[in-house]
Each structure stands twice: as C-alpha cells, then as structure tokens.
Amino acid sequence: MLRRGEYHKWRLRMNILVIGASRGIGLELVRQSRAAGHGVWATARSADGRAGLVALGANALDVDVTDADSCAALGATLQGQTFDEAWYVSGLLAGRLAAPNTPPQDDFDAVMHTNVLGAMRLLPVMANLLVPGGKLVTLSSRMGSLGLRTNGGAWLYRASKAAVNSVVKDKTKYSLKCFEFGCKELVPGHAIEMFMSPDQCESFDKYNVLASQGSLRRHRFYICLNRCLCCA
C-alpha cells in the first residue's frame, strides 16, 4: 500500500529519452532529470560518454545520428518502452565562417547530417515511442530565426537551425501523430560549454543568481538552472 504522498510522487515520475547526451545541454538534462527521480534513456556515440550517463543512473544507448542504420535500430532497441518526453538535443557547430564565405564540404556535411538529417531520421522514431499526451522536443537556436537575425556569423550553423525549424514545423502541421502529443522546439539560451571564456562563464553565473531569485523571467531552457519546460 502506498503511503501518504507516495501516489503523487509516483504520478510525477516520467520516462525521458534524450538523443545526444554526451556533454553540454543533453548531459545536464540527464543529470537534472535523474536528480528529479525520472527514468532516463540517453544516447552517446563514445564509450566514455555512455559511461558518464550510466554513472548518473541513466540507461545508455549507442546511437550515431549521422548513421542511417544506427538511427533505424533505435526503434527496435526500445521496442515496448514508452516515454513521456523525447528530446532531440544533438547538435554540431563546425567552423564559424560568416556569410558569404563558403564553408568547407566536410563541415557542411557534418553539421547538416547532425543537426538536420539526424532529426529527420529520428523524430518519427521518437514520436512512435511517446505515450498519448507526451512531448516531442527539439532544441533549436535563436540563430536559426530569419526575423530576429542581425548578422551573418556562423552562417552554416544558422542555416542548419533554420532547416531544423522547418522540419519541426512540418512534423507539427502535417503528421497525424502530432495530434496525439505536443511537438515543440525550444531555444536553450546560453549554455556554458568548453568554448566559453571565463568572463562569459562569470556573467552567466550572475544570470543564474538573478534567475533563481525570480529577478528574470525564465521562458527558455537554461543549462545550469533548474529544468524548465514552461515553453512546452
């Protein structure tokens, strides 16, 4: 028999799938989800990445979003398992060339295969694993916005995020499955990564303090803050 309060706790527990969780936002999402008591299945290409996920208590999966066979196998691997949330977090920023400098072919292929083709391959698979009323979430970027664009820096990455915005739009509008759950894309805001300078990290820490005190409105998912799904 459940004790007082345990039923509510059980009802709040979710199963969450995270695609691209070896570092950065994906890894932090796994950490916070496990800390909240949720069941987590997460992917990473490297053995070290998967070991880190296992250390957090997640179920680690070997998936390469740039490989068609690897993506197709995910559905079979998770057959019979359902999720309340499924997140496509995988993303790559290769090179920061500004328009109109043509990006190298290798950079173009790597970014577009990871950020766009991977999403096109896996979003249908992820959708089929969701419970009715579940959430399918794709991490996008403000850099992919055409209306908000103010410069042409890192234009390959910008193009990839504009493309994935289109993918999510099509999935939302034209897929019947999306009438059964919520299809969302989130802008993660600033993320503390290895390419940020100490000054940027210090500024971000100050932002964290303001946000935790309620001085700033949190309408996006920010790494290092408590997990926020208010946009979903």
PDB file of C-alpha atoms in Angstrom:
ATOM      1  CA  MET A   1       0.000   0.000   0.000  1.00  0.00           C
ATOM      2  CA  LEU A   2       1.292   3.448  -0.891  1.00  0.00           C
ATOM      3  CA  ARG A   3       1.962   5.818   1.964  1.00  0.00           C
ATOM      4  CA  ARG A   4       0.619   9.337   2.049  1.00  0.00           C
ATOM      5  CA  GLY A   5       2.264  11.417  -0.654  1.00  0.00           C
ATOM      6  CA  GLU A   6       3.772   8.434  -2.484  1.00  0.00           C
ATOM      7  CA  TYR A   7       0.982   8.230  -5.071  1.00  0.00           C
ATOM      8  CA  HIS A   8       1.558  11.851  -6.067  1.00  0.00           C
ATOM      9  CA  LYS A   9       5.280  11.209  -6.318  1.00  0.00           C
ATOM     10  CA  TRP A  10       4.673   8.137  -8.464  1.00  0.00           C
ATOM     11  CA  ARG A  11       2.390  10.089 -10.777  1.00  0.00           C
ATOM     12  CA  LEU A  12       5.059  12.727 -11.329  1.00  0.00           C
ATOM     13  CA  ARG A  13       7.764  10.240 -12.324  1.00  0.00           C
ATOM     14  CA  MET A  14       8.393  10.289 -16.064  1.00  0.00           C
ATOM     15  CA  ASN A  15      10.350   8.278 -18.587  1.00  0.00           C
ATOM     16  CA  ILE A  16      12.513  10.553 -20.706  1.00  0.00           C
ATOM     17  CA  LEU A  17      14.502   9.888 -23.873  1.00  0.00           C
ATOM     18  CA  VAL A  18      17.420  12.190 -24.702  1.00  0.00           C
ATOM     19  CA  ILE A  19      19.181  11.993 -28.069  1.00  0.00           C
ATOM     20  CA  GLY A  20      22.672  13.494 -27.796  1.00  0.00           C
ATOM     21  CA  ALA A  21      23.658  13.455 -24.146  1.00  0.00           C
ATOM     22  CA  SER A  22      27.425  13.008 -24.010  1.00  0.00           C
ATOM     23  CA  ARG A  23      28.021  16.614 -22.916  1.00  0.00           C
ATOM     24  CA  GLY A  24      26.527  20.100 -22.724  1.00  0.00           C
ATOM     25  CA  ILE A  25      22.780  20.565 -22.598  1.00  0.00           C
ATOM     26  CA  GLY A  26      21.984  16.902 -23.162  1.00  0.00           C
ATOM     27  CA  LEU A  27      24.177  15.759 -20.300  1.00  0.00           C
ATOM     28  CA  GLU A  28      22.788  18.424 -17.990  1.00  0.00           C
ATOM     29  CA  LEU A  29      19.248  17.450 -18.936  1.00  0.00           C
ATOM     30  CA  VAL A  30      20.047  13.866 -17.973  1.00  0.00           C
ATOM     31  CA  ARG A  31      21.621  14.944 -14.690  1.00  0.00           C
ATOM     32  CA  GLN A  32      18.688  17.108 -13.656  1.00  0.00           C
ATOM     33  CA  SER A  33      16.112  14.542 -14.767  1.00  0.00           C
ATOM     34  CA  ARG A  34      17.796  11.795 -12.762  1.00  0.00           C
ATOM     35  CA  ALA A  35      18.068  14.106  -9.746  1.00  0.00           C
ATOM     36  CA  ALA A  36      14.300  14.626 -10.001  1.00  0.00           C
ATOM     37  CA  GLY A  37      13.747  10.876  -9.924  1.00  0.00           C
ATOM     38  CA  HIS A  38      12.801  10.356 -13.568  1.00  0.00           C
ATOM     39  CA  GLY A  39      13.753   7.326 -15.610  1.00  0.00           C
ATOM     40  CA  VAL A  40      16.153   8.353 -18.377  1.00  0.00           C
ATOM     41  CA  TRP A  41      17.317   6.673 -21.570  1.00  0.00           C
ATOM     42  CA  ALA A  42      20.061   8.689 -23.274  1.00  0.00           C
ATOM     43  CA  THR A  43      22.362   8.308 -26.264  1.00  0.00           C
ATOM     44  CA  ALA A  44      26.064   8.894 -26.780  1.00  0.00           C
ATOM     45  CA  ARG A  45      28.432   7.746 -29.505  1.00  0.00           C
ATOM     46  CA  SER A  46      31.543   7.228 -27.388  1.00  0.00           C
ATOM     47  CA  ALA A  47      32.127   4.617 -24.709  1.00  0.00           C
ATOM     48  CA  ASP A  48      33.269   7.364 -22.327  1.00  0.00           C
ATOM     49  CA  GLY A  49      30.062   9.298 -22.976  1.00  0.00           C
ATOM     50  CA  ARG A  50      27.919   6.265 -22.242  1.00  0.00           C
ATOM     51  CA  ALA A  51      29.899   5.523 -19.093  1.00  0.00           C
ATOM     52  CA  GLY A  52      29.167   9.037 -17.861  1.00  0.00           C
ATOM     53  CA  LEU A  53      25.451   8.502 -18.457  1.00  0.00           C
ATOM     54  CA  VAL A  54      25.480   5.193 -16.587  1.00  0.00           C
ATOM     55  CA  ALA A  55      27.218   6.921 -13.685  1.00  0.00           C
ATOM     56  CA  LEU A  56      24.233   9.285 -13.473  1.00  0.00           C
ATOM     57  CA  GLY A  57      21.850   6.352 -13.333  1.00  0.00           C
ATOM     58  CA  ALA A  58      20.627   6.616 -16.924  1.00  0.00           C
ATOM     59  CA  ASN A  59      20.172   3.827 -19.435  1.00  0.00           C
ATOM     60  CA  ALA A  60      22.895   4.495 -22.002  1.00  0.00           C
ATOM     61  CA  LEU A  61      22.301   3.808 -25.695  1.00  0.00           C
ATOM     62  CA  ASP A  62      24.843   3.696 -28.529  1.00  0.00           C
ATOM     63  CA  VAL A  63      23.325   5.827 -31.312  1.00  0.00           C
ATOM     64  CA  ASP A  64      25.060   7.797 -34.059  1.00  0.00           C
ATOM     65  CA  VAL A  65      22.617  10.325 -35.528  1.00  0.00           C
ATOM     66  CA  THR A  66      24.724  10.577 -38.697  1.00  0.00           C
ATOM     67  CA  ASP A  67      24.325   6.864 -39.436  1.00  0.00           C
ATOM     68  CA  ALA A  68      21.066   5.686 -41.011  1.00  0.00           C
ATOM     69  CA  ASP A  69      21.324   2.111 -39.716  1.00  0.00           C
ATOM     70  CA  SER A  70      22.061   3.291 -36.183  1.00  0.00           C
ATOM     71  CA  CYS A  71      19.010   5.578 -36.217  1.00  0.00           C
ATOM     72  CA  ALA A  72      16.751   2.889 -37.643  1.00  0.00           C
ATOM     73  CA  ALA A  73      17.869   0.430 -34.963  1.00  0.00           C
ATOM     74  CA  LEU A  74      16.763   2.706 -32.106  1.00  0.00           C
ATOM     75  CA  GLY A  75      13.101   1.783 -32.510  1.00  0.00           C
ATOM     76  CA  ALA A  76      13.873  -1.927 -32.284  1.00  0.00           C
ATOM     77  CA  THR A  77      16.177  -1.406 -29.308  1.00  0.00           C
ATOM     78  CA  LEU A  78      13.422   0.410 -27.399  1.00  0.00           C
ATOM     79  CA  GLN A  79      10.535  -1.762 -28.568  1.00  0.00           C
ATOM     80  CA  GLY A  80       7.918  -1.990 -25.819  1.00  0.00           C
ATOM     81  CA  GLN A  81       9.297   1.047 -23.965  1.00  0.00           C
ATOM     82  CA  THR A  82       7.293   4.288 -23.868  1.00  0.00           C
ATOM     83  CA  PHE A  83       8.260   7.828 -22.936  1.00  0.00           C
ATOM     84  CA  ASP A  84       6.582  10.919 -21.554  1.00  0.00           C
ATOM     85  CA  GLU A  85       9.186  13.178 -23.154  1.00  0.00           C
ATOM     86  CA  ALA A  86      11.609  12.642 -26.035  1.00  0.00           C
ATOM     87  CA  TRP A  87      14.321  15.237 -26.675  1.00  0.00           C
ATOM     88  CA  TYR A  88      16.442  15.679 -29.810  1.00  0.00           C
ATOM     89  CA  VAL A  89      19.445  17.592 -28.455  1.00  0.00           C
ATOM     90  CA  SER A  90      22.208  16.511 -30.848  1.00  0.00           C
ATOM     91  CA  GLY A  91      23.836  19.493 -32.483  1.00  0.00           C
ATOM     92  CA  LEU A  92      27.133  20.473 -34.050  1.00  0.00           C
ATOM     93  CA  LEU A  93      28.779  23.832 -34.669  1.00  0.00           C
ATOM     94  CA  ALA A  94      31.707  23.286 -37.047  1.00  0.00           C
ATOM     95  CA  GLY A  95      33.504  26.427 -38.120  1.00  0.00           C
ATOM     96  CA  ARG A  96      32.331  29.989 -37.612  1.00  0.00           C
ATOM     97  CA  LEU A  97      32.650  31.368 -41.128  1.00  0.00           C
ATOM     98  CA  ALA A  98      30.421  34.353 -41.779  1.00  0.00           C
ATOM     99  CA  ALA A  99      28.500  34.961 -44.981  1.00  0.00           C
ATOM    100  CA  PRO A 100      29.431  34.977 -47.809  1.00  0.00           C
ATOM    101  CA  ASN A 101      32.437  32.710 -47.125  1.00  0.00           C
ATOM    102  CA  THR A 102      31.681  29.228 -48.438  1.00  0.00           C
ATOM    103  CA  PRO A 103      32.056  26.562 -45.717  1.00  0.00           C
ATOM    104  CA  PRO A 104      34.227  23.520 -46.433  1.00  0.00           C
ATOM    105  CA  GLN A 105      32.361  20.488 -47.763  1.00  0.00           C
ATOM    106  CA  ASP A 106      33.311  18.384 -44.743  1.00  0.00           C
ATOM    107  CA  ASP A 107      31.941  20.999 -42.324  1.00  0.00           C
ATOM    108  CA  PHE A 108      28.722  21.296 -44.326  1.00  0.00           C
ATOM    109  CA  ASP A 109      28.170  17.544 -44.361  1.00  0.00           C
ATOM    110  CA  ALA A 110      28.925  17.129 -40.657  1.00  0.00           C
ATOM    111  CA  VAL A 111      26.676  19.987 -39.494  1.00  0.00           C
ATOM    112  CA  MET A 112      23.746  19.239 -41.789  1.00  0.00           C
ATOM    113  CA  HIS A 113      23.830  15.494 -41.114  1.00  0.00           C
ATOM    114  CA  THR A 114      23.885  16.020 -37.356  1.00  0.00           C
ATOM    115  CA  ASN A 115      21.540  18.971 -36.953  1.00  0.00           C
ATOM    116  CA  VAL A 116      19.034  18.299 -39.729  1.00  0.00           C
ATOM    117  CA  LEU A 117      19.168  14.820 -41.280  1.00  0.00           C
ATOM    118  CA  GLY A 118      19.564  13.214 -37.852  1.00  0.00           C
ATOM    119  CA  ALA A 119      16.408  14.961 -36.678  1.00  0.00           C
ATOM    120  CA  MET A 120      14.518  13.930 -39.821  1.00  0.00           C
ATOM    121  CA  ARG A 121      15.548  10.323 -39.247  1.00  0.00           C
ATOM    122  CA  LEU A 122      14.843  10.145 -35.528  1.00  0.00           C
ATOM    123  CA  LEU A 123      11.810  12.376 -34.881  1.00  0.00           C
ATOM    124  CA  PRO A 124       9.430   9.814 -36.442  1.00  0.00           C
ATOM    125  CA  VAL A 125      11.053   7.032 -34.393  1.00  0.00           C
ATOM    126  CA  MET A 126      10.844   9.103 -31.208  1.00  0.00           C
ATOM    127  CA  ALA A 127       7.217  10.021 -31.899  1.00  0.00           C
ATOM    128  CA  ASN A 128       6.241   6.359 -32.070  1.00  0.00           C
ATOM    129  CA  LEU A 129       7.701   5.808 -28.596  1.00  0.00           C
ATOM    130  CA  LEU A 130       5.641   8.527 -26.881  1.00  0.00           C
ATOM    131  CA  VAL A 131       2.626   7.972 -24.692  1.00  0.00           C
ATOM    132  CA  PRO A 132      -0.549   9.911 -25.619  1.00  0.00           C
ATOM    133  CA  GLY A 133      -0.066  13.443 -24.375  1.00  0.00           C
ATOM    134  CA  GLY A 134       3.729  13.118 -24.330  1.00  0.00           C
ATOM    135  CA  LYS A 135       6.146  15.798 -25.519  1.00  0.00           C
ATOM    136  CA  LEU A 136       8.478  15.659 -28.505  1.00  0.00           C
ATOM    137  CA  VAL A 137      11.098  18.379 -28.087  1.00  0.00           C
ATOM    138  CA  THR A 138      13.792  19.565 -30.489  1.00  0.00           C
ATOM    139  CA  LEU A 139      16.451  22.025 -29.373  1.00  0.00           C
ATOM    140  CA  SER A 140      16.711  24.856 -31.831  1.00  0.00           C
ATOM    141  CA  SER A 141      18.505  28.196 -31.633  1.00  0.00           C
ATOM    142  CA  ARG A 142      17.715  31.871 -31.952  1.00  0.00           C
ATOM    143  CA  MET A 143      20.418  31.815 -34.618  1.00  0.00           C
ATOM    144  CA  GLY A 144      18.012  29.906 -36.858  1.00  0.00           C
ATOM    145  CA  SER A 145      15.455  32.707 -36.850  1.00  0.00           C
ATOM    146  CA  LEU A 146      15.133  34.742 -40.038  1.00  0.00           C
ATOM    147  CA  GLY A 147      13.165  37.565 -38.462  1.00  0.00           C
ATOM    148  CA  LEU A 148      15.495  38.000 -35.470  1.00  0.00           C
ATOM    149  CA  ARG A 149      18.737  37.735 -37.438  1.00  0.00           C
ATOM    150  CA  THR A 150      21.107  40.666 -37.047  1.00  0.00           C
ATOM    151  CA  ASN A 151      24.336  39.301 -38.579  1.00  0.00           C
ATOM    152  CA  GLY A 152      25.653  36.544 -40.814  1.00  0.00           C
ATOM    153  CA  GLY A 153      28.163  34.973 -38.451  1.00  0.00           C
ATOM    154  CA  ALA A 154      28.465  31.169 -38.312  1.00  0.00           C
ATOM    155  CA  TRP A 155      26.074  31.050 -41.245  1.00  0.00           C
ATOM    156  CA  LEU A 156      26.379  27.280 -41.732  1.00  0.00           C
ATOM    157  CA  TYR A 157      25.109  26.688 -38.201  1.00  0.00           C
ATOM    158  CA  ARG A 158      22.385  29.308 -38.733  1.00  0.00           C
ATOM    159  CA  ALA A 159      21.284  27.563 -41.912  1.00  0.00           C
ATOM    160  CA  SER A 160      21.118  24.208 -40.123  1.00  0.00           C
ATOM    161  CA  LYS A 161      18.949  25.588 -37.331  1.00  0.00           C
ATOM    162  CA  ALA A 162      16.643  27.346 -39.802  1.00  0.00           C
ATOM    163  CA  ALA A 163      16.301  23.981 -41.549  1.00  0.00           C
ATOM    164  CA  VAL A 164      15.508  22.078 -38.351  1.00  0.00           C
ATOM    165  CA  ASN A 165      12.876  24.715 -37.514  1.00  0.00           C
ATOM    166  CA  SER A 166      11.272  23.817 -40.836  1.00  0.00           C
ATOM    167  CA  VAL A 167      11.481  20.115 -40.009  1.00  0.00           C
ATOM    168  CA  VAL A 168       9.659  20.611 -36.711  1.00  0.00           C
ATOM    169  CA  LYS A 169       7.054  22.824 -38.381  1.00  0.00           C
ATOM    170  CA  ASP A 170       6.331  20.131 -40.949  1.00  0.00           C
ATOM    171  CA  LYS A 171       6.208  17.443 -38.285  1.00  0.00           C
ATOM    172  CA  THR A 172       3.767  19.507 -36.242  1.00  0.00           C
ATOM    173  CA  LYS A 173       1.465  20.541 -39.083  1.00  0.00           C
ATOM    174  CA  TYR A 174       1.403  17.531 -41.357  1.00  0.00           C
ATOM    175  CA  SER A 175       1.939  14.494 -39.118  1.00  0.00           C
ATOM    176  CA  LEU A 176      -1.255  12.974 -37.729  1.00  0.00           C
ATOM    177  CA  LYS A 177       0.762  11.594 -34.832  1.00  0.00           C
ATOM    178  CA  CYS A 178       1.318  15.141 -33.616  1.00  0.00           C
ATOM    179  CA  PHE A 179      -2.355  15.466 -32.788  1.00  0.00           C
ATOM    180  CA  GLU A 180      -1.710  12.930 -30.033  1.00  0.00           C
ATOM    181  CA  PHE A 181       1.200  14.717 -28.356  1.00  0.00           C
ATOM    182  CA  GLY A 182       2.942  18.088 -28.229  1.00  0.00           C
ATOM    183  CA  CYS A 183       5.640  18.835 -30.807  1.00  0.00           C
ATOM    184  CA  LYS A 184       7.842  21.645 -29.547  1.00  0.00           C
ATOM    185  CA  GLU A 185      11.155  23.282 -30.265  1.00  0.00           C
ATOM    186  CA  LEU A 186      12.996  25.144 -27.538  1.00  0.00           C
ATOM    187  CA  VAL A 187      15.665  27.818 -27.633  1.00  0.00           C
ATOM    188  CA  PRO A 188      18.215  26.859 -24.971  1.00  0.00           C
ATOM    189  CA  GLY A 189      19.608  30.329 -24.356  1.00  0.00           C
ATOM    190  CA  HIS A 190      23.219  30.497 -23.181  1.00  0.00           C
ATOM    191  CA  ALA A 191      24.995  27.242 -22.415  1.00  0.00           C
ATOM    192  CA  ILE A 192      28.281  27.021 -20.556  1.00  0.00           C
ATOM    193  CA  GLU A 193      30.480  24.963 -22.843  1.00  0.00           C
ATOM    194  CA  MET A 194      34.183  24.445 -23.270  1.00  0.00           C
ATOM    195  CA  PHE A 195      34.355  27.218 -25.907  1.00  0.00           C
ATOM    196  CA  MET A 196      33.161  29.925 -23.488  1.00  0.00           C
ATOM    197  CA  SER A 197      35.658  32.240 -21.855  1.00  0.00           C
ATOM    198  CA  PRO A 198      35.943  32.656 -18.039  1.00  0.00           C
ATOM    199  CA  ASP A 199      34.389  36.135 -18.337  1.00  0.00           C
ATOM    200  CA  GLN A 200      31.392  34.694 -20.151  1.00  0.00           C
ATOM    201  CA  CYS A 201      31.007  31.974 -17.534  1.00  0.00           C
ATOM    202  CA  GLU A 202      31.149  34.580 -14.752  1.00  0.00           C
ATOM    203  CA  SER A 203      28.450  36.634 -16.470  1.00  0.00           C
ATOM    204  CA  PHE A 204      26.348  33.513 -16.860  1.00  0.00           C
ATOM    205  CA  ASP A 205      26.736  32.725 -13.149  1.00  0.00           C
ATOM    206  CA  LYS A 206      25.397  36.218 -12.356  1.00  0.00           C
ATOM    207  CA  TYR A 207      22.453  35.494 -14.653  1.00  0.00           C
ATOM    208  CA  ASN A 208      21.830  32.251 -12.747  1.00  0.00           C
ATOM    209  CA  VAL A 209      21.622  34.151  -9.464  1.00  0.00           C
ATOM    210  CA  LEU A 210      19.133  36.675 -10.854  1.00  0.00           C
ATOM    211  CA  ALA A 211      17.008  33.953 -12.391  1.00  0.00           C
ATOM    212  CA  SER A 212      16.982  31.853  -9.221  1.00  0.00           C
ATOM    213  CA  GLN A 213      15.852  34.906  -7.254  1.00  0.00           C
ATOM    214  CA  GLY A 214      12.983  35.491  -9.653  1.00  0.00           C
ATOM    215  CA  SER A 215      14.510  38.715 -10.985  1.00  0.00           C
ATOM    216  CA  LEU A 216      14.394  37.390 -14.548  1.00  0.00           C
ATOM    217  CA  ARG A 217      11.620  35.558 -16.316  1.00  0.00           C
ATOM    218  CA  ARG A 218      12.608  32.072 -17.418  1.00  0.00           C
ATOM    219  CA  HIS A 219      10.804  31.156 -20.613  1.00  0.00           C
ATOM    220  CA  ARG A 220      13.519  29.004 -22.086  1.00  0.00           C
ATOM    221  CA  PHE A 221      15.600  26.040 -21.022  1.00  0.00           C
ATOM    222  CA  TYR A 222      18.866  27.216 -19.486  1.00  0.00           C
ATOM    223  CA  ILE A 223      21.609  24.773 -18.667  1.00  0.00           C
ATOM    224  CA  CYS A 224      22.767  25.001 -15.026  1.00  0.00           C
ATOM    225  CA  LEU A 225      19.319  26.221 -13.979  1.00  0.00           C
ATOM    226  CA  ASN A 226      16.518  24.001 -12.727  1.00  0.00           C
ATOM    227  CA  ARG A 227      14.931  22.263 -15.675  1.00  0.00           C
ATOM    228  CA  CYS A 228      12.198  24.408 -17.188  1.00  0.00           C
ATOM    229  CA  LEU A 229       9.548  23.167 -19.603  1.00  0.00           C
ATOM    230  CA  CYS A 230       7.277  26.204 -19.456  1.00  0.00           C
ATOM    231  CA  CYS A 231       7.587  26.613 -23.227  1.00  0.00           C
ATOM    232  CA  ALA A 232       6.410  23.046 -23.863  1.00  0.00           C
TER     233      ALA A 232
END
